[in-house]
Coordinates of C-alpha atoms and ligand atoms in Angstrom, one line a residue:
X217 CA -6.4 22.7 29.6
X218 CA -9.9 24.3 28.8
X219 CA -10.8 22.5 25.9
X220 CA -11.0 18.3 26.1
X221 CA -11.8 17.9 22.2
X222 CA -9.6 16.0 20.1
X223 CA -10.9 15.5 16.1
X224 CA -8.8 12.2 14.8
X225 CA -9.1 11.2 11.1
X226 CA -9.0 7.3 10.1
X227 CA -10.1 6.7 13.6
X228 CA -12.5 3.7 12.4
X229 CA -9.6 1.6 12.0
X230 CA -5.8 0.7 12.8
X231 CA -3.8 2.5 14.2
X232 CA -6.2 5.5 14.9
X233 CA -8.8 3.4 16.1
X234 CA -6.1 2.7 19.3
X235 CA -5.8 6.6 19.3
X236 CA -9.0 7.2 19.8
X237 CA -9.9 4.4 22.3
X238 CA -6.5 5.9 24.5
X239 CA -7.4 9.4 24.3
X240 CA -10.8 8.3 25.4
X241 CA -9.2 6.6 28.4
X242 CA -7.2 9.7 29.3
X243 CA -10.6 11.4 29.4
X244 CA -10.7 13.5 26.3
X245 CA -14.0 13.6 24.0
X246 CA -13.1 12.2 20.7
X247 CA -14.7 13.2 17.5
X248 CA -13.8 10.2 14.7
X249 CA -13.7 11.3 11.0
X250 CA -13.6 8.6 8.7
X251 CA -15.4 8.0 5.2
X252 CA -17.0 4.4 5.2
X253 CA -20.1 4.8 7.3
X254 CA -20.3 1.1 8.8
X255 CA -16.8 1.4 10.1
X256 CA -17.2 4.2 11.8
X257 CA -20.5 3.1 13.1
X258 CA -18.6 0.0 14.3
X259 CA -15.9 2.2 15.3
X260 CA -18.4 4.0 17.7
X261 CA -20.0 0.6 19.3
X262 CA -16.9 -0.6 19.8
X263 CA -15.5 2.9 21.8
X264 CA -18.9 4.3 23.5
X265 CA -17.7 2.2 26.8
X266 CA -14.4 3.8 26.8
X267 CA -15.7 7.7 26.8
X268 CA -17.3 10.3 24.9
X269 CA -17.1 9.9 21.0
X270 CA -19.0 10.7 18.3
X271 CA -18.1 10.2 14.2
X272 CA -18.7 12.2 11.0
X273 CA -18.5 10.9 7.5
X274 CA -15.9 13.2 5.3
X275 CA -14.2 12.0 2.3
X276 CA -10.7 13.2 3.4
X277 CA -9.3 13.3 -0.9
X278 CA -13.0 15.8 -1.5
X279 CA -11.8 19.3 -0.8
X280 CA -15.4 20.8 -0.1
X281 CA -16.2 17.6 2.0
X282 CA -13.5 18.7 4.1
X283 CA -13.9 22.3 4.3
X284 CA -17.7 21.7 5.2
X285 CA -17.0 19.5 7.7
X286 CA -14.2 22.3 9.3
X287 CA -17.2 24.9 8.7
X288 CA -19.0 22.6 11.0
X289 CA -17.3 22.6 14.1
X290 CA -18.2 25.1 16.8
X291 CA -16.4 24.3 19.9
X292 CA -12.9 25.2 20.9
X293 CA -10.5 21.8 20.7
X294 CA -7.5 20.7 22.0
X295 CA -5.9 19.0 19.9
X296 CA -6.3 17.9 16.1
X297 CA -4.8 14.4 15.0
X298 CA -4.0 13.8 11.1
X299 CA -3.6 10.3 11.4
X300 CA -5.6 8.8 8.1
X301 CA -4.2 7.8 5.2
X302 CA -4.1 5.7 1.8
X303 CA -1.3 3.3 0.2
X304 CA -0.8 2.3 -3.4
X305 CA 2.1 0.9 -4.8
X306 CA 2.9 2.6 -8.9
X307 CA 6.4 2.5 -9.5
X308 CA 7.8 5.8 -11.4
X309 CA 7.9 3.2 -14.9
X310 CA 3.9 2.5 -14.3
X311 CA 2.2 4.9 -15.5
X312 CA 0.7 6.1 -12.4
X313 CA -2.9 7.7 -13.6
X314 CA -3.1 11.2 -12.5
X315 CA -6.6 10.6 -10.7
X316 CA -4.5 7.9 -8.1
X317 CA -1.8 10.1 -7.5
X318 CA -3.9 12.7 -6.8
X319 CA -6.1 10.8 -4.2
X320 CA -2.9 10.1 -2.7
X321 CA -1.9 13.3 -2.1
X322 CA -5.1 14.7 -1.2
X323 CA -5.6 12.3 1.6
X324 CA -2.7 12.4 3.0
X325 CA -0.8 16.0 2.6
X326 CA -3.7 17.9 1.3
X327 CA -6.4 16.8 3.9
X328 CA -4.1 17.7 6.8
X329 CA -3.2 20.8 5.3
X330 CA -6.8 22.1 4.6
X331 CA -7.5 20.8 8.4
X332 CA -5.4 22.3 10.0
X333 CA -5.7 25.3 7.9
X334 CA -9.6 25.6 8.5
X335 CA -9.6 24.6 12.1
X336 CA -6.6 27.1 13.5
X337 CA -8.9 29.7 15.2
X338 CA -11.0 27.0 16.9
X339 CA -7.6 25.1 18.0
X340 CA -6.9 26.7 22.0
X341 CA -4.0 28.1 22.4
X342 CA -1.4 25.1 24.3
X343 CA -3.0 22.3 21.9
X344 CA -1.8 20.4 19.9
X345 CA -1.6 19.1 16.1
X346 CA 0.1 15.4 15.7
X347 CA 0.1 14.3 11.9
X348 CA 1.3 10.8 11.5
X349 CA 3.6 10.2 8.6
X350 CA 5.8 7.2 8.4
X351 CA 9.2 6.0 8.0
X352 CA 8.6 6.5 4.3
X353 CA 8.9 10.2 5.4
X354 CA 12.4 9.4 6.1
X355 CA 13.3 7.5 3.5
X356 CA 12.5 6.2 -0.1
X357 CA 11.4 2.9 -1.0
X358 CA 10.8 1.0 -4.8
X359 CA 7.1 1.8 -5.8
X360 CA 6.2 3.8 -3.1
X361 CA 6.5 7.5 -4.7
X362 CA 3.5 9.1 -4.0
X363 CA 2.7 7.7 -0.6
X364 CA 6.4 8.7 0.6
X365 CA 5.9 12.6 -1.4
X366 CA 2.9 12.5 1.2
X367 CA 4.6 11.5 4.1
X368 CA 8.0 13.6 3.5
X369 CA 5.6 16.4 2.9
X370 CA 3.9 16.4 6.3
X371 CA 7.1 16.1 8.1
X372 CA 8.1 19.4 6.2
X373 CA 4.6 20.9 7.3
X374 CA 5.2 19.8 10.7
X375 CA 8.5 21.5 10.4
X376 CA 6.9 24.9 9.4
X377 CA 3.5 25.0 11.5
X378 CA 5.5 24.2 15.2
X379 CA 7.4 27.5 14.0
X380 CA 4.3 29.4 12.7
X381 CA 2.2 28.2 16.1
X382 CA 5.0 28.7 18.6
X383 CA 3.6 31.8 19.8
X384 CA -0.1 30.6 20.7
X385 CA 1.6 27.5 22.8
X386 CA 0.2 24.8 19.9
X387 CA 3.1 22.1 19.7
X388 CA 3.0 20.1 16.3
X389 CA 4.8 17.0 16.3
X390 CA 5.0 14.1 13.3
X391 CA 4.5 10.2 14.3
X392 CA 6.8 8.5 11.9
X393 CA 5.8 4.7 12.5
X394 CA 7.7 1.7 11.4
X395 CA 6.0 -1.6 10.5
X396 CA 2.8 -1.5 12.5
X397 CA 0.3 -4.8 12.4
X398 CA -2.6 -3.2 10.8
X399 CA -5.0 -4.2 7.9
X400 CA -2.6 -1.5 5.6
X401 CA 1.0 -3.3 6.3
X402 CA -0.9 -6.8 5.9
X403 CA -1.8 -6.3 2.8
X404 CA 1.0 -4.6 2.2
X405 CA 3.4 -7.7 3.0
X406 CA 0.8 -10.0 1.4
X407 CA 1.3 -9.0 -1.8
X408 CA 5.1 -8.3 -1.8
X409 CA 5.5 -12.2 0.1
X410 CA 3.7 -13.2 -3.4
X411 CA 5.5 -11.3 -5.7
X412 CA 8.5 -13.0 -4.0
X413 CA 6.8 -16.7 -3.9
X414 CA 7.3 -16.7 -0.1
X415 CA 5.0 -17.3 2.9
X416 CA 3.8 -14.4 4.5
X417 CA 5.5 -15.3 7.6
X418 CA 8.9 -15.9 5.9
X419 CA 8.7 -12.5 4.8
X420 CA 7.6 -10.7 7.9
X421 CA 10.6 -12.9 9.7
X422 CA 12.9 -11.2 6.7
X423 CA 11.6 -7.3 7.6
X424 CA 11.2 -7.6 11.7
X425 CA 14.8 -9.2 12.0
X426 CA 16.7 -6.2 11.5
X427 CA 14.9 -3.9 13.8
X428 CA 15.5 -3.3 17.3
X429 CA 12.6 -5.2 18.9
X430 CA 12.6 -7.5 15.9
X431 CA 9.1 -7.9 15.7
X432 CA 5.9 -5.0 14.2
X433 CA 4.8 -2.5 15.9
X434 CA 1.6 -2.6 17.1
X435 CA -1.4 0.3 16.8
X436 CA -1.8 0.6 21.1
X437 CA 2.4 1.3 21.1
X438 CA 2.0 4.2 18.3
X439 CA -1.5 5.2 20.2
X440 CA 1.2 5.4 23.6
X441 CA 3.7 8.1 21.9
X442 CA 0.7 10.5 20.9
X443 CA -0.8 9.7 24.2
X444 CA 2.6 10.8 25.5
X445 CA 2.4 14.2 23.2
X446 CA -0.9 15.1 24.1
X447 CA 0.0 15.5 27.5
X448 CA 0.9 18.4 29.8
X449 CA 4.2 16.6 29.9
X450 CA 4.6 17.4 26.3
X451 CA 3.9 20.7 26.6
X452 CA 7.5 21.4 25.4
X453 CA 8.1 19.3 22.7
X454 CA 7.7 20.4 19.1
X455 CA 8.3 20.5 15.4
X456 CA 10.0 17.0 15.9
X457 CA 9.7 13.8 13.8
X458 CA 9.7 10.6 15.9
X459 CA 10.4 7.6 14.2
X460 CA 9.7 4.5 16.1
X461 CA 11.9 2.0 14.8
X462 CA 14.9 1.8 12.5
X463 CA 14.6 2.8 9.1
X464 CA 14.3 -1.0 6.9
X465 CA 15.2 -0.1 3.5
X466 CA 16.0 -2.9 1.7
X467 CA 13.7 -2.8 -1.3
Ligands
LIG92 N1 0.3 0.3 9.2 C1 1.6 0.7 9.0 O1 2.5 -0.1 9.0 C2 1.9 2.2 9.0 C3 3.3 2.5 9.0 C4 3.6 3.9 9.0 C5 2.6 4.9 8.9 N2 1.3 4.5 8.8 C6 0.3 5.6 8.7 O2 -0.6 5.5 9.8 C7 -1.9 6.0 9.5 C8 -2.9 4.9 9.8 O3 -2.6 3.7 9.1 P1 -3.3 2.3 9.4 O4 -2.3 1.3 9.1 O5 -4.0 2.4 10.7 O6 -4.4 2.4 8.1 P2 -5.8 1.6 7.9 O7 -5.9 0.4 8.9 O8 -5.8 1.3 6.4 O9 -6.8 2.7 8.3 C9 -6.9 3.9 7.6 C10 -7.9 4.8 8.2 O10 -7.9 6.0 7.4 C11 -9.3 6.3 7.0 N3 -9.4 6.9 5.6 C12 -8.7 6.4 4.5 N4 -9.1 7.2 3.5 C13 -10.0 8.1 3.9 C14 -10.7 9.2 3.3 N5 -10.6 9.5 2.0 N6 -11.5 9.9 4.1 C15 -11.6 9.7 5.4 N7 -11.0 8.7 6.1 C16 -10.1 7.9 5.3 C17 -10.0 4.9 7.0 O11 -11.4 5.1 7.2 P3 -12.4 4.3 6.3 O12 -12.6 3.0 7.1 O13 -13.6 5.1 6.4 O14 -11.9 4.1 4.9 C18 -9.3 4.3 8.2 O15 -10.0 4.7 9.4 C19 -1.8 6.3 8.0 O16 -1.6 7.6 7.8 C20 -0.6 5.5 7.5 O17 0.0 6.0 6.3 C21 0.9 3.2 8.9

């Protein structure tokens, strides 16, 4: 491996932020793209101990801000990880404004697109491209339309571009987490435990008992599969969708 660079969007937070701080420990320089500048400064505190990392501030739903910021980048990298990503619940009968759906769908299918896209001939040949979709790339779920057209888009992308990169040694894998303790899912499950008129706790007993390990994922165990993928020892793995847990669908 020639190249140690990873770029990984939404690293500020979540579950990228334990992407970035493992790929630092594995040794590899880690640029952080994010849009709020005080958490990626925070971000950046918080991971200078473990490694080499630096930030940039692109809006990931502002085409040029994206294509400036691939414009940007000079040296070769490894690996490119589409991890960031948005959540709003507008059921079908909601009248979903066109301007939500569309930052939707810019952040998370069009940003990893135009990424990807942008930053192919600086990508080594043998890296790797990991774009984190969901289990809402898998399956439907009430309210959830545009965020699961995002995610069951970049499984299809994934599909294509391990096909279309074969030949240069680039794997491309999907991350499809489950339920994964981050500020996202909390808010998430706070606002569906209201709607219901239960605790919070009550309702994350009611999603975590039907899954294997009964309990959320958290962000280090979905930063220790794309550590995992990164590796040498992944070197043959590609154009698959990894799902971390079973599918809950009961809403
Ligand atoms: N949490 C879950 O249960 C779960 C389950 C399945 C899949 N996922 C997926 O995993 C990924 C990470 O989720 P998370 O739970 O860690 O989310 P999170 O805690 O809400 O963090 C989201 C990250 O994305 C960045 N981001 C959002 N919009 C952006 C934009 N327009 N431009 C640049 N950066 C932007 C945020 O940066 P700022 O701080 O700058 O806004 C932040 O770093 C997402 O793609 C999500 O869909 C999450």
């Amino acid at each position: 491996m020639s190249s140690r660079k990873l770029i990984i969007t939404g690293g500020s937070r979540g579950i990228g932020f334990e992407i970035v701080r493992g790929a630092l420990k594995d040794g590899y320089q880690v640029v952080v793209v994010g849009k709020n500048k005080i958490s990626l400064d925070q971000a950046k505190t918080d991971l200078e101990d473990f490694g080499a990392v630096s930030t940039c501030e692109v809006d990931l739903s502002n085409r040029d801000s994206v294509l400036s910021f691939c414009e940007a980048v000079n040296d070769p990298v490894y690996g490119l990880i589409n991890n960031a990503g948005i959540c709003k619940v507008r059921r079908i009968d909601e009248n979903q404004s066109l301007d939500e759906w569309d930052e939707i769908l810019a952040t998370n299918l069009a940003a990893p697109y135009l990424l990807t896209a942008n930053l192919l001939s600086k990508i080594q040949d043998g890296g790797r491209i990991i774009n984190i979709s969901s289990q809402l790339g898998k399956e439907g779920r009430r309210g959830y339309g545009a965020y699961c057209a995002s995610k069951f888009g970049l499984i299809g992308l994934t599909k294509c571009w391990a096909k279309e990169l074969g030949h240069r040694r680039i794997t491309v894998n999907a991350v499809c987490p489950g339920w994964v303790d981050t500020e996202m899912s909390r808010v998430d499950s706070q606002r569906i435990a209201d709607e219901k008129g239960v605790s919070l706790e009550n309702y994350l007993q009611e999603i975590t008992s039907p899954l294997e390990l009964g309990r959320l994922s958290s962000p280090s165990e979905v930063a220790g599969l794309i550590r995992f993928l990164l590796s040498e020892d992944a070197a043959g793995i590609s154009g698959r969708d990894w799902l971390m847990h079973t599918i809950w669908n009961q809403e």
